[in-house]
Short mmCIF file of C-alpha atoms and ligand atoms in Angstrom, two decimals:
data_model
loop_
_atom_site.label_atom_id
_atom_site.label_comp_id
_atom_site.label_asym_id
_atom_site.label_seq_id
_atom_site.Cartn_x
_atom_site.Cartn_y
_atom_site.Cartn_z
CA UNK Q 1 -26.95 4.90 16.57
CA UNK Q 2 -25.18 1.52 15.15
CA UNK Q 3 -24.71 2.25 11.79
CA UNK Q 4 -21.04 4.02 11.47
CA UNK Q 5 -21.81 7.20 8.22
CA UNK Q 6 -19.44 8.69 6.61
CA UNK Q 7 -18.42 11.54 8.80
CA UNK Q 8 -18.95 14.12 5.60
CA UNK Q 9 -20.76 14.84 3.25
CA UNK Q 10 -20.49 15.33 -0.31
CA UNK Q 11 -19.52 18.91 -2.12
CA UNK Q 12 -18.18 18.57 -5.42
CA UNK Q 13 -18.42 15.77 -7.20
CA UNK Q 14 -16.52 13.53 -9.93
CA UNK Q 15 -18.68 11.77 -13.36
CA UNK Q 16 -17.37 8.01 -13.68
CA UNK Q 17 -17.14 6.96 -17.00
CA UNK Q 18 -18.69 4.04 -18.13
CA UNK Q 19 -17.65 1.00 -20.51
CA UNK Q 20 -18.90 -1.63 -21.43
CA UNK Q 21 -17.44 -5.31 -21.21
CA UNK Q 22 -16.39 -5.76 -25.30
CA UNK Q 23 -14.63 -1.81 -24.79
CA UNK Q 24 -12.68 -3.18 -21.82
CA UNK Q 25 -12.16 -6.15 -22.65
CA UNK Q 26 -10.39 -4.32 -25.92
CA UNK Q 27 -8.25 -2.30 -23.72
CA UNK Q 28 -7.25 -4.47 -21.87
CA UNK Q 29 -5.51 -6.18 -24.76
CA UNK Q 30 -4.22 -2.92 -25.59
CA UNK Q 31 -2.65 -2.44 -22.54
CA UNK Q 32 -0.96 -5.80 -22.29
CA UNK Q 33 -3.47 -7.20 -19.16
CA UNK Q 34 -1.20 -4.79 -17.48
CA UNK Q 35 -3.84 -2.34 -15.10
CA UNK Q 36 -1.27 -0.04 -15.04
CA UNK Q 37 -1.23 0.72 -19.06
CA UNK Q 38 -5.23 1.35 -19.18
CA UNK Q 39 -6.29 5.08 -19.22
CA UNK Q 40 -8.33 6.30 -15.11
CA UNK Q 41 -10.93 7.10 -17.79
CA UNK Q 42 -11.55 3.77 -18.53
CA UNK Q 43 -12.01 2.23 -15.14
CA UNK Q 44 -15.23 2.51 -13.32
CA UNK Q 45 -14.22 1.96 -9.90
CA UNK Q 46 -10.69 2.02 -9.69
CA UNK Q 47 -9.35 0.20 -6.51
CA UNK Q 48 -6.02 0.45 -7.93
CA UNK Q 49 -4.39 2.37 -4.93
CA UNK Q 50 -4.60 4.25 -1.88
CA UNK Q 51 -2.22 6.59 -2.24
CA UNK Q 52 -2.58 10.15 -3.77
CA UNK Q 53 -6.47 9.41 -4.56
CA UNK Q 54 -7.89 10.33 -1.75
CA UNK Q 55 -10.96 13.55 -1.46
CA UNK Q 56 -9.58 16.64 0.27
CA UNK Q 57 -12.06 18.38 3.04
CA UNK Q 58 -13.02 21.84 2.61
CA UNK Q 59 -10.13 22.81 5.07
CA UNK Q 60 -7.56 21.35 3.02
CA UNK Q 61 -8.53 23.21 -0.12
CA UNK Q 62 -9.32 26.23 2.23
CA UNK Q 63 -5.64 25.79 3.26
CA UNK Q 64 -4.74 25.89 -0.29
CA UNK Q 65 -5.75 29.40 -0.69
CA UNK Q 66 -3.84 30.01 2.26
CA UNK Q 67 -0.42 28.56 0.87
CA UNK Q 68 2.75 30.32 1.00
CA UNK Q 69 4.63 30.22 -2.09
CA UNK Q 70 7.89 31.91 -1.16
CA UNK Q 71 10.65 29.57 -2.24
CA UNK Q 72 12.87 29.53 0.78
CA UNK Q 73 10.96 29.61 4.26
CA UNK Q 74 7.40 29.87 3.17
CA UNK Q 75 4.92 30.14 5.63
CA UNK Q 76 3.46 26.98 4.78
CA UNK Q 77 6.58 24.81 4.83
CA UNK Q 78 6.60 26.04 8.90
CA UNK Q 79 3.36 25.21 9.36
CA UNK Q 80 3.84 22.28 7.33
CA UNK Q 81 6.74 21.04 10.30
CA UNK Q 82 4.67 22.35 13.45
CA UNK Q 83 2.17 19.66 12.37
CA UNK Q 84 4.87 16.95 11.70
CA UNK Q 85 6.73 18.02 14.84
CA UNK Q 86 3.98 17.68 16.89
CA UNK Q 87 2.12 14.62 15.50
CA UNK Q 88 5.64 12.73 15.00
CA UNK Q 89 7.75 13.97 17.36
CA UNK Q 90 11.10 15.06 15.83
CA UNK Q 91 13.36 17.97 15.35
CA UNK Q 92 13.94 18.20 12.30
CA UNK Q 93 11.73 17.69 9.33
CA UNK Q 94 12.16 17.28 5.89
CA UNK Q 95 9.29 17.24 3.10
CA UNK Q 96 9.56 15.85 -0.17
CA UNK Q 97 7.71 14.87 -3.39
CA UNK Q 98 7.00 11.66 -2.02
CA UNK Q 99 7.79 8.64 -0.53
CA UNK Q 100 10.39 7.06 -2.47
CA UNK Q 101 12.28 10.14 -2.56
CA UNK Q 102 12.25 10.18 1.34
CA UNK Q 103 13.69 6.29 1.35
CA UNK Q 104 16.45 7.12 -1.72
CA UNK Q 105 17.78 9.71 0.57
CA UNK Q 106 17.05 8.70 3.50
CA UNK Q 107 19.06 5.38 2.79
CA UNK Q 108 21.93 7.17 0.43
CA UNK Q 109 23.23 8.15 4.07
CA UNK Q 110 22.81 5.29 5.66
CA UNK Q 111 23.53 2.11 3.88
CA UNK Q 112 26.58 0.77 2.13
CA UNK Q 113 27.07 -1.81 -0.76
CA UNK Q 114 26.44 -5.67 0.83
CA UNK Q 115 25.06 -4.50 3.87
CA UNK Q 116 21.72 -6.10 5.21
CA UNK Q 117 18.19 -4.02 6.22
CA UNK Q 118 15.75 -6.16 8.10
CA UNK Q 119 11.95 -5.02 7.68
CA UNK Q 120 9.03 -6.42 8.45
CA UNK Q 121 8.53 -5.93 4.67
CA UNK Q 122 9.73 -3.78 2.69
CA UNK Q 123 7.05 -2.44 0.07
CA UNK Q 124 8.17 -2.68 -3.42
CA UNK Q 125 10.23 0.83 -3.65
CA UNK Q 126 11.81 0.59 -0.29
CA UNK Q 127 13.11 -2.87 -1.88
CA UNK Q 128 14.37 -1.24 -5.28
CA UNK Q 129 16.17 2.02 -3.53
CA UNK Q 130 18.31 -0.09 -1.31
CA UNK Q 131 18.77 -2.66 -3.70
CA UNK Q 132 19.68 0.31 -6.00
CA UNK Q 133 22.56 0.80 -3.78
CA UNK Q 134 23.79 -3.00 -3.75
CA UNK Q 135 23.15 -3.40 -0.48
CA UNK Q 136 20.57 -6.50 0.59
CA UNK Q 137 16.83 -5.93 1.99
CA UNK Q 138 15.69 -8.89 4.02
CA UNK Q 139 12.02 -9.32 4.65
CA UNK Q 140 11.52 -10.65 8.47
CA UNK Q 141 7.92 -11.04 8.43
CA UNK Q 142 6.80 -12.88 11.62
CA UNK Q 143 5.27 -16.55 11.82
CA UNK Q 144 1.91 -15.53 11.93
CA UNK Q 145 2.06 -13.89 8.90
CA UNK Q 146 4.32 -16.88 7.06
CA UNK Q 147 1.13 -19.49 8.16
CA UNK Q 148 -1.13 -17.42 7.50
CA UNK Q 149 -2.62 -17.66 11.32
CA UNK Q 150 -6.18 -15.44 10.86
CA UNK Q 151 -6.02 -15.41 14.74
CA UNK Q 152 -3.21 -12.91 15.22
CA UNK Q 153 -4.04 -9.67 16.08
CA UNK Q 154 -0.88 -8.04 14.36
CA UNK Q 155 0.06 -10.00 11.86
CA UNK Q 156 2.14 -7.33 10.57
CA UNK Q 157 4.74 -7.62 12.96
CA UNK Q 158 8.83 -8.39 12.16
CA UNK Q 159 10.12 -11.22 13.47
CA UNK Q 160 11.76 -10.57 16.78
CA UNK Q 161 13.76 -14.28 17.09
CA UNK Q 162 14.78 -13.76 13.34
CA UNK Q 163 15.84 -10.38 13.89
CA UNK Q 164 17.80 -11.28 16.80
CA UNK Q 165 19.41 -14.48 14.71
CA UNK Q 166 19.64 -11.94 11.84
CA UNK Q 167 21.80 -9.26 14.92
CA UNK Q 168 23.83 -12.60 17.05
CA UNK Q 169 25.20 -14.40 13.22
CA UNK Q 170 26.62 -10.85 11.27
CA UNK Q 171 29.76 -8.75 12.38
CA UNK Q 172 28.60 -5.05 13.94
CA UNK Q 173 28.58 -2.92 10.67
CA UNK Q 174 26.42 -5.58 8.61
CA UNK Q 175 23.46 -4.10 9.77
CA UNK Q 176 23.43 -0.18 9.62
CA UNK Q 177 19.48 0.55 10.44
CA UNK Q 178 16.25 -1.56 10.56
CA UNK Q 179 12.69 -0.18 8.83
CA UNK Q 180 9.58 -1.40 9.94
CA UNK Q 181 7.07 -0.67 7.89
CA UNK Q 182 3.70 -0.12 9.02
CA UNK Q 183 0.68 -1.14 9.01
CA UNK Q 184 2.53 -3.62 6.64
CA UNK Q 185 1.48 -3.13 3.15
CA UNK Q 186 2.65 -6.03 1.38
CA UNK Q 187 1.52 -8.22 3.77
CA UNK Q 188 -2.00 -7.39 3.85
CA UNK Q 189 -2.07 -4.05 5.62
CA UNK Q 190 -2.13 -6.08 9.01
CA UNK Q 191 -0.91 -3.66 11.74
CA UNK Q 192 2.16 -3.80 13.91
CA UNK Q 193 1.92 -4.10 16.93
CA UNK Q 194 2.93 -1.94 19.97
CA UNK Q 195 5.38 -4.41 22.12
CA UNK Q 196 6.01 -5.28 18.44
CA UNK Q 197 7.90 -1.89 18.18
CA UNK Q 198 8.86 -1.45 21.42
CA UNK Q 199 10.68 -4.95 21.32
CA UNK Q 200 12.59 -3.78 17.76
CA UNK Q 201 13.22 -0.52 19.52
CA UNK Q 202 15.29 -2.18 22.67
CA UNK Q 203 16.89 -5.40 19.92
CA UNK Q 204 19.03 -1.94 17.47
CA UNK Q 205 19.97 0.12 20.79
CA UNK Q 206 21.68 -2.32 22.44
CA UNK Q 207 23.60 -2.75 19.49
CA UNK Q 208 23.26 1.14 18.75
CA UNK Q 209 21.71 0.18 15.03
CA UNK Q 210 19.70 3.65 13.80
CA UNK Q 211 15.75 2.92 13.74
CA UNK Q 212 13.50 3.83 11.70
CA UNK Q 213 9.92 3.62 10.48
CA UNK Q 214 7.69 3.38 7.59
CA UNK Q 215 4.70 5.74 8.32
CA UNK Q 216 2.86 6.24 5.49
CA UNK Q 217 -0.19 4.76 7.08
CA UNK Q 218 0.70 5.51 10.90
CA UNK Q 219 -2.56 6.49 11.41
CA UNK Q 220 -4.31 3.57 10.56
CA UNK Q 221 -1.51 1.49 12.59
CA UNK Q 222 -2.29 3.61 15.91
CA UNK Q 223 -6.02 2.61 15.48
CA UNK Q 224 -5.62 -0.70 15.22
CA UNK Q 225 -3.26 -0.91 18.31
CA UNK Q 226 -6.10 1.22 19.91
CA UNK Q 227 -8.70 -1.32 19.14
CA UNK Q 228 -6.21 -4.92 19.39
CA UNK Q 229 -3.77 -4.03 22.29
CA UNK Q 230 -5.15 -4.19 25.71
CA UNK Q 231 -2.88 -1.42 27.17
CA UNK Q 232 -3.95 0.88 25.09
CA UNK Q 233 -8.09 1.03 24.86
CA UNK Q 234 -8.32 4.40 26.51
CA UNK Q 235 -5.31 5.90 24.75
CA UNK Q 236 -6.68 8.77 22.31
CA UNK Q 237 -4.60 8.01 18.78
CA UNK Q 238 -2.27 11.00 18.70
CA UNK Q 239 -0.55 9.70 22.00
CA UNK Q 240 -0.79 6.36 20.66
CA UNK Q 241 1.17 8.08 17.97
CA UNK Q 242 3.69 9.47 19.54
CA UNK Q 243 4.36 6.55 22.22
CA UNK Q 244 4.87 4.53 18.80
CA UNK Q 245 7.34 7.07 17.33
CA UNK Q 246 9.59 7.70 20.38
CA UNK Q 247 11.05 3.55 20.46
CA UNK Q 248 12.03 5.32 16.41
CA UNK Q 249 15.36 7.20 15.81
CA UNK Q 250 13.51 8.93 12.54
CA UNK Q 251 10.38 8.25 10.10
CA UNK Q 252 10.17 8.60 6.70
CA UNK Q 253 6.10 8.89 5.34
CA UNK Q 254 4.17 9.41 1.95
CA UNK Q 255 1.38 11.66 2.85
CA UNK Q 256 -0.22 9.78 -0.62
CA UNK Q 257 -1.75 7.44 2.22
CA UNK Q 258 -1.99 8.99 5.63
CA UNK Q 259 -1.21 11.95 5.26
CA UNK Q 260 -4.63 12.85 3.05
CA UNK Q 261 -2.98 14.76 0.42
CA UNK Q 262 -2.14 14.10 -3.09
CA UNK Q 263 1.04 14.29 -3.57
CA UNK Q 264 4.48 14.37 -1.01
CA UNK Q 265 5.94 13.36 1.96
CA UNK Q 266 8.51 13.58 4.58
CA UNK Q 267 11.73 12.33 6.52
CA UNK Q 268 12.04 13.31 10.59
CA UNK Q 269 14.66 12.19 12.60
CA UNK Q 270 16.67 14.16 15.73
CA UNK Q 271 19.55 13.81 14.67
CA UNK Q 272 21.56 16.70 14.05
CA UNK Q 273 24.31 15.70 11.71
CA UNK Q 274 22.13 13.17 9.81
CA UNK Q 275 19.98 15.34 9.21
CA UNK Q 276 22.72 18.36 7.65
CA UNK Q 277 23.83 15.27 5.27
CA UNK Q 278 20.18 14.78 4.15
CA UNK Q 279 19.53 18.72 3.43
CA UNK Q 280 22.48 18.98 1.60
CA UNK Q 281 21.54 15.98 -1.16
CA UNK Q 282 18.21 17.28 -1.34
CA UNK Q 283 19.28 21.01 -2.62
CA UNK Q 284 20.54 18.88 -5.40
CA UNK Q 285 17.33 16.41 -6.44
CA UNK Q 286 14.01 17.69 -4.59
CA UNK Q 287 15.08 21.21 -3.58
CA UNK Q 288 15.37 23.15 -1.36
CA UNK Q 289 15.12 22.29 2.86
CA UNK Q 290 12.38 24.63 3.04
CA UNK Q 291 9.71 22.48 -0.25
CA UNK Q 292 11.83 19.87 -0.94
CA UNK Q 293 9.67 19.28 -4.54
CA UNK Q 294 6.11 20.62 -2.66
CA UNK Q 295 4.42 23.65 -3.23
CA UNK Q 296 3.48 25.93 -0.84
CA UNK Q 297 -0.61 24.53 -1.35
CA UNK Q 298 0.77 21.24 -0.98
CA UNK Q 299 2.53 21.89 2.34
CA UNK Q 300 0.07 23.48 3.90
CA UNK Q 301 -2.54 19.59 2.42
CA UNK Q 302 -0.35 17.71 4.61
CA UNK Q 303 -0.22 19.71 7.49
CA UNK Q 304 -4.13 19.61 7.57
CA UNK Q 305 -4.60 16.26 6.75
CA UNK Q 306 -2.35 14.63 9.26
CA UNK Q 307 -4.22 16.23 11.64
CA UNK Q 308 -7.78 15.25 9.71
CA UNK Q 309 -5.68 11.61 9.83
CA UNK Q 310 -5.77 10.61 12.83
CA UNK Q 311 -9.60 11.92 14.05
CA UNK Q 312 -11.60 8.58 15.68
CA UNK Q 313 -14.34 9.34 13.37
CA UNK Q 314 -12.93 9.36 10.45
CA UNK Q 315 -10.61 6.00 11.93
CA UNK Q 316 -13.84 4.60 12.46
CA UNK Q 317 -15.10 4.85 8.97
CA UNK Q 318 -12.89 3.86 7.45
CA UNK Q 319 -12.74 0.65 9.21
CA UNK Q 320 -16.43 0.39 8.88
CA UNK Q 321 -15.87 0.37 5.14
CA UNK Q 322 -13.55 -2.13 4.64
CA UNK Q 323 -15.54 -4.32 6.55
CA UNK Q 324 -18.29 -3.59 4.75
CA UNK Q 325 -16.31 -5.00 1.56
CA UNK Q 326 -14.71 -7.63 3.05
CA UNK Q 327 -17.45 -9.41 4.48
CA UNK Q 328 -19.70 -8.83 1.61
CA UNK Q 329 -17.18 -10.98 0.08
CA UNK Q 330 -16.13 -13.38 2.39
CA UNK Q 331 -19.87 -13.90 2.61
CA UNK Q 332 -19.66 -15.12 -1.20
CA UNK Q 333 -17.12 -17.38 -0.65
CA UNK Q 334 -14.39 -15.00 -1.73
CA UNK Q 335 -11.29 -15.35 -0.13
CA UNK Q 336 -10.06 -12.80 1.65
CA UNK Q 337 -7.44 -12.45 4.24
CA UNK Q 338 -8.49 -11.83 7.09
CA UNK Q 339 -8.76 -10.03 9.51
CA UNK Q 340 -9.36 -6.69 7.32
CA UNK Q 341 -6.90 -3.57 7.70
CA UNK Q 342 -8.58 -0.18 7.17
CA UNK Q 343 -7.01 0.61 3.52
CA UNK Q 344 -7.32 -1.85 1.24
CA UNK Q 345 -8.73 -5.52 1.42
CA UNK Q 346 -6.20 -8.40 0.33
CA UNK Q 347 -8.26 -11.60 -1.50
CA UNK Q 348 -6.07 -14.50 -1.86
CA UNK Q 349 -6.01 -15.44 -5.58
CA UNK Q 350 -3.82 -18.59 -5.60
CA UNK Q 351 -7.18 -20.27 -3.22
CA UNK Q 352 -9.67 -18.44 -5.67
CA UNK Q 353 -8.21 -19.76 -8.53
CA UNK Q 354 -6.65 -23.51 -7.21
CA UNK Q 355 -6.12 -24.52 -11.40
CA UNK Q 356 -3.78 -21.46 -12.03
CA UNK Q 357 -0.33 -21.89 -10.24
CA UNK Q 358 1.87 -19.17 -9.11
CA UNK Q 359 3.93 -19.86 -12.15
CA UNK Q 360 0.54 -17.88 -14.19
CA UNK Q 361 0.72 -14.94 -11.77
CA UNK Q 362 -2.99 -16.06 -10.88
CA UNK Q 363 -3.43 -12.61 -8.88
CA UNK Q 364 -2.84 -10.94 -12.64
CA UNK Q 365 -5.34 -13.17 -13.63
CA UNK Q 366 -7.89 -12.08 -10.72
CA UNK Q 367 -7.12 -8.60 -11.09
CA UNK Q 368 -7.64 -8.67 -15.33
CA UNK Q 369 -10.54 -10.26 -14.48
CA UNK Q 370 -12.00 -7.71 -12.22
CA UNK Q 371 -11.55 -4.47 -14.80
CA UNK Q 372 -12.94 -6.86 -17.73
CA UNK Q 373 -16.54 -7.68 -15.66
CA UNK Q 374 -17.30 -3.94 -14.19
CA UNK Q 375 -13.83 -2.12 -14.86
CA UNK Q 376 -12.78 -2.52 -11.26
CA UNK Q 377 -9.27 -1.61 -11.01
CA UNK Q 378 -7.23 -3.25 -8.32
CA UNK Q 379 -3.54 -3.85 -7.58
CA UNK Q 380 -1.86 -8.10 -8.11
CA UNK Q 381 0.54 -8.07 -4.79
CA UNK Q 382 1.89 -11.49 -5.49
CA UNK Q 383 4.93 -12.85 -8.38
CA UNK Q 384 4.43 -10.48 -10.88
CA UNK Q 385 5.17 -7.63 -8.09
CA UNK Q 386 7.81 -9.38 -6.05
CA UNK Q 387 8.69 -12.78 -7.81
CA UNK Q 388 10.94 -12.45 -10.54
CA UNK Q 389 12.26 -14.21 -13.67
CA UNK Q 390 15.28 -16.38 -13.40
CA UNK Q 391 16.33 -15.37 -17.02
CA UNK Q 392 18.50 -18.97 -17.64
CA UNK Q 393 15.75 -21.13 -17.35
CA UNK Q 394 12.85 -18.21 -17.99
CA UNK Q 395 11.18 -19.99 -14.58
CA UNK Q 396 9.76 -17.35 -12.28
CA UNK Q 397 10.81 -17.33 -9.22
CA UNK Q 398 7.82 -16.97 -7.29
CA UNK Q 399 6.66 -14.68 -4.13
CA UNK Q 400 5.42 -16.19 -0.54
CA UNK Q 401 1.82 -15.74 -1.81
CA UNK Q 402 -0.57 -14.38 -4.47
CA UNK Q 403 -2.72 -11.64 -3.37
CA UNK Q 404 -4.81 -9.00 -4.94
CA UNK Q 405 -5.15 -6.11 -3.12
CA UNK Q 406 -8.32 -3.84 -3.83
CA UNK Q 407 -7.27 -1.09 -2.46
CA UNK Q 408 -9.35 2.23 -0.42
CA UNK Q 409 -8.70 5.48 -1.38
CA UNK Q 410 -9.76 7.90 1.28
CA UNK Q 411 -13.03 9.19 1.04
CA UNK Q 412 -13.75 8.82 -2.37
CA UNK Q 413 -16.21 5.42 -3.11
CA UNK Q 414 -19.33 4.85 -1.06
CA UNK Q 415 -21.03 1.82 0.08
CA UNK Q 416 -22.74 1.61 -3.22
CA UNK Q 417 -20.14 1.04 -5.32
CA UNK Q 418 -18.77 -1.36 -2.72
CA UNK Q 419 -21.87 -3.37 -3.05
CA UNK Q 420 -20.94 -3.00 -7.30
CA UNK Q 421 -17.08 -4.31 -6.22
CA UNK Q 422 -18.72 -7.00 -4.63
CA UNK Q 423 -21.82 -8.35 -7.35
CA UNK Q 424 -18.65 -8.38 -9.69
CA UNK Q 425 -16.54 -10.63 -7.72
CA UNK Q 426 -19.84 -12.81 -7.39
CA UNK Q 427 -19.80 -12.97 -11.16
CA UNK Q 428 -16.36 -13.87 -11.87
CA UNK Q 429 -17.04 -16.48 -8.57
CA UNK Q 430 -19.74 -17.66 -11.24
CA UNK Q 431 -16.79 -18.94 -13.61
CA UNK Q 432 -13.99 -18.73 -12.27
CA UNK Q 433 -12.61 -22.31 -13.40
CA UNK Q 434 -12.66 -20.72 -16.86
CA UNK Q 435 -10.20 -18.42 -16.02
CA UNK Q 436 -6.67 -18.33 -17.23
CA UNK Q 437 -3.34 -17.65 -16.49
CA UNK Q 438 -1.32 -15.04 -17.80
CA UNK Q 439 3.02 -14.83 -18.22
CA UNK Q 440 5.37 -12.17 -19.66
CA UNK Q 441 6.10 -11.29 -22.77
CA UNK Q 442 8.28 -8.55 -21.78
CA UNK Q 443 9.07 -7.11 -18.68
CA UNK Q 444 11.92 -4.18 -16.92
CA UNK Q 445 14.83 -5.34 -14.60
CA UNK Q 446 13.29 -2.96 -11.82
CA UNK Q 447 10.01 -2.52 -9.88
CA UNK Q 448 8.66 -5.24 -13.92
CA UNK Q 449 5.04 -4.71 -12.94
CA UNK Q 450 4.24 -1.16 -13.68
CA UNK Q 451 5.73 -1.82 -17.15
CA UNK Q 452 5.16 -5.31 -17.76
CA UNK Q 453 3.15 -7.10 -20.88
CA UNK Q 454 1.42 -10.04 -20.59
CA UNK Q 455 -0.40 -12.21 -22.24
CA UNK Q 456 -2.99 -15.14 -21.32
CA UNK Q 457 -1.73 -18.88 -21.53
CA UNK Q 458 -4.43 -20.00 -23.19
CA UNK Q 459 -5.99 -23.37 -21.96
CA UNK Q 460 -7.43 -25.82 -24.09
CA UNK Q 461 -11.28 -25.57 -22.71
CA UNK Q 462 -10.88 -21.73 -22.31
CA UNK Q 463 -8.98 -20.83 -26.07
CA UNK Q 464 -12.12 -23.63 -27.45
CA UNK Q 465 -14.47 -20.60 -25.82
CA UNK Q 466 -12.90 -18.02 -26.46
CA UNK Q 467 -13.08 -18.80 -29.73
CA UNK Q 468 -16.74 -18.25 -29.37
CA UNK Q 469 -18.14 -14.67 -29.20
CA UNK Q 470 -16.85 -12.42 -27.03
CA UNK Q 471 -19.73 -11.12 -25.38
CA UNK Q 472 -20.77 -14.49 -24.91
CA UNK Q 473 -17.80 -15.56 -22.89
CA UNK Q 474 -18.35 -12.56 -20.86
CA UNK Q 475 -21.35 -13.35 -19.46
CA UNK Q 476 -21.25 -15.31 -16.10
CA UNK Q 477 -23.61 -17.97 -16.92
CA UNK Q 478 -22.65 -18.80 -20.51
CA UNK Q 479 -19.35 -20.59 -18.94
CA UNK Q 480 -21.78 -23.10 -17.77
CA UNK Q 481 -23.17 -23.95 -20.25
CA UNK Q 482 -20.58 -24.84 -22.18
N1 F0G G 1 6.04 2.76 1.80
C1 F0G G 1 4.79 1.96 1.90
C2 F0G G 1 4.47 1.38 2.73
C3 F0G G 1 4.15 1.84 0.34
O1 F0G G 1 2.56 1.66 0.12
C4 F0G G 1 4.49 3.44 -0.41
C5 F0G G 1 3.52 3.55 -1.82
C6 F0G G 1 5.25 3.70 -0.48
C7 F0G G 1 6.76 3.95 0.53
C8 F0G G 1 6.28 4.56 -1.60
O2 F0G G 1 5.26 6.13 -1.27
O3 F0G G 1 4.34 6.14 -3.32
O4 F0G G 1 4.86 8.16 -1.85
O5 F0G G 1 6.60 7.00 -3.05
N2 F0G G 1 3.17 3.14 -2.00
C9 F0G G 1 2.12 2.79 -2.97
C10 F0G G 1 0.85 1.74 -2.73
C11 F0G G 1 2.50 3.02 -4.24
O6 F0G G 1 -0.18 1.65 -4.23
O7 F0G G 1 0.67 1.47 -1.81
P1 F0G G 1 5.12 7.33 -2.48
#
């Protein structure tokens, strides 16, 4: 059979609360055009993130019942430790409540003010945790990503030449560690090749610089290595994963992604002294080292989820779902980043709305429009997330790309949900020239996109339009009659 089906059937269902367009319009205004501020019950299809939003399997629910909630040395911890060790191969495994706690604990031990931490691309919390320490989070995405070369199968790679130049031009001690994010979330979820991991490792080991992987989506990256890197076509996912992690000194992981868990994370290293220092700090802020802020139930969920994430039929289904949405959007002319990754589809909002300059946040405008049109929640990955406001001039320092991420929660939505998303895009495409840009009305100093308040920048035509009946404004066909 050619049809790839969901390799599961549904045992429990959760109703979706439907809303009208005029309700959504007022929710948007109330939320300051920030989708993080919209209560989830007012969202029809929630593609804000693939983080912590997975549906648990029956095996995970069964493991929850087996959980041991002892404060110290719970059996659940040992099952968790053994799952992480057998997949990733590191001696010390330290659970934490989520990925950013792992980042803080690791960077606190490794990084000093003024130092530089290079990466293929740091994700938002990773960057923030490095910058909080007064250090510099340096992104070195590869050339194919910078040039939007859709033929490159590993556009998530780090720029090896750029890394070499950095290491050659700085004193020893300037770079305390390097981090590869697999897959590369800020670069449209593009994967990192085994060759790139190997070459990065070689460069860093020669200079004795510790090398870590941010493993949030390690299984999806391994699957794409199997598919796209010829030497790995016949290798199992678990053996590809073992090789990926054999090149690094440790990893940190948000298990809310490829742990198929709703919360949790870990740090795993081989260095005894480093592990001791992290554990000491953990007790102050996360919890005793055998639970790290997680309950036994959560440790069990992750132990089972990690194993499920590396199953090939699951990964094949995940890819088929992403491809379905990707091809459906491409077919109606929506500019999407190619090739599609597994955890999300990324839409190029700058190309979709050429009349909205980057400083007027086309990605945020598209995210709001998707919500207004059909109650779909997505996430801007552009200037709102990665740009900065120059507080002297009020100008936006824009991000390199203006993307909107349609993240795909694991095992949650079916094909008809994705058909609904495609239809929403079709409607927006018809009236795309009327979509307005946005500006910041209020913003926090750090991770501003979570709490920022935006306001629309009304162009003349749109403002005439908005004086008309709101419901009519929201109907696609009328847009062209005006
Ligand atoms: N690293 C990567 C690559 C991530 O994508 C995230 C989270 C983190 C670290 C932090 O993990 O949320 O458990 O603290 N990304 C989420 C997202 C929030 O929507 O992509 P966390």
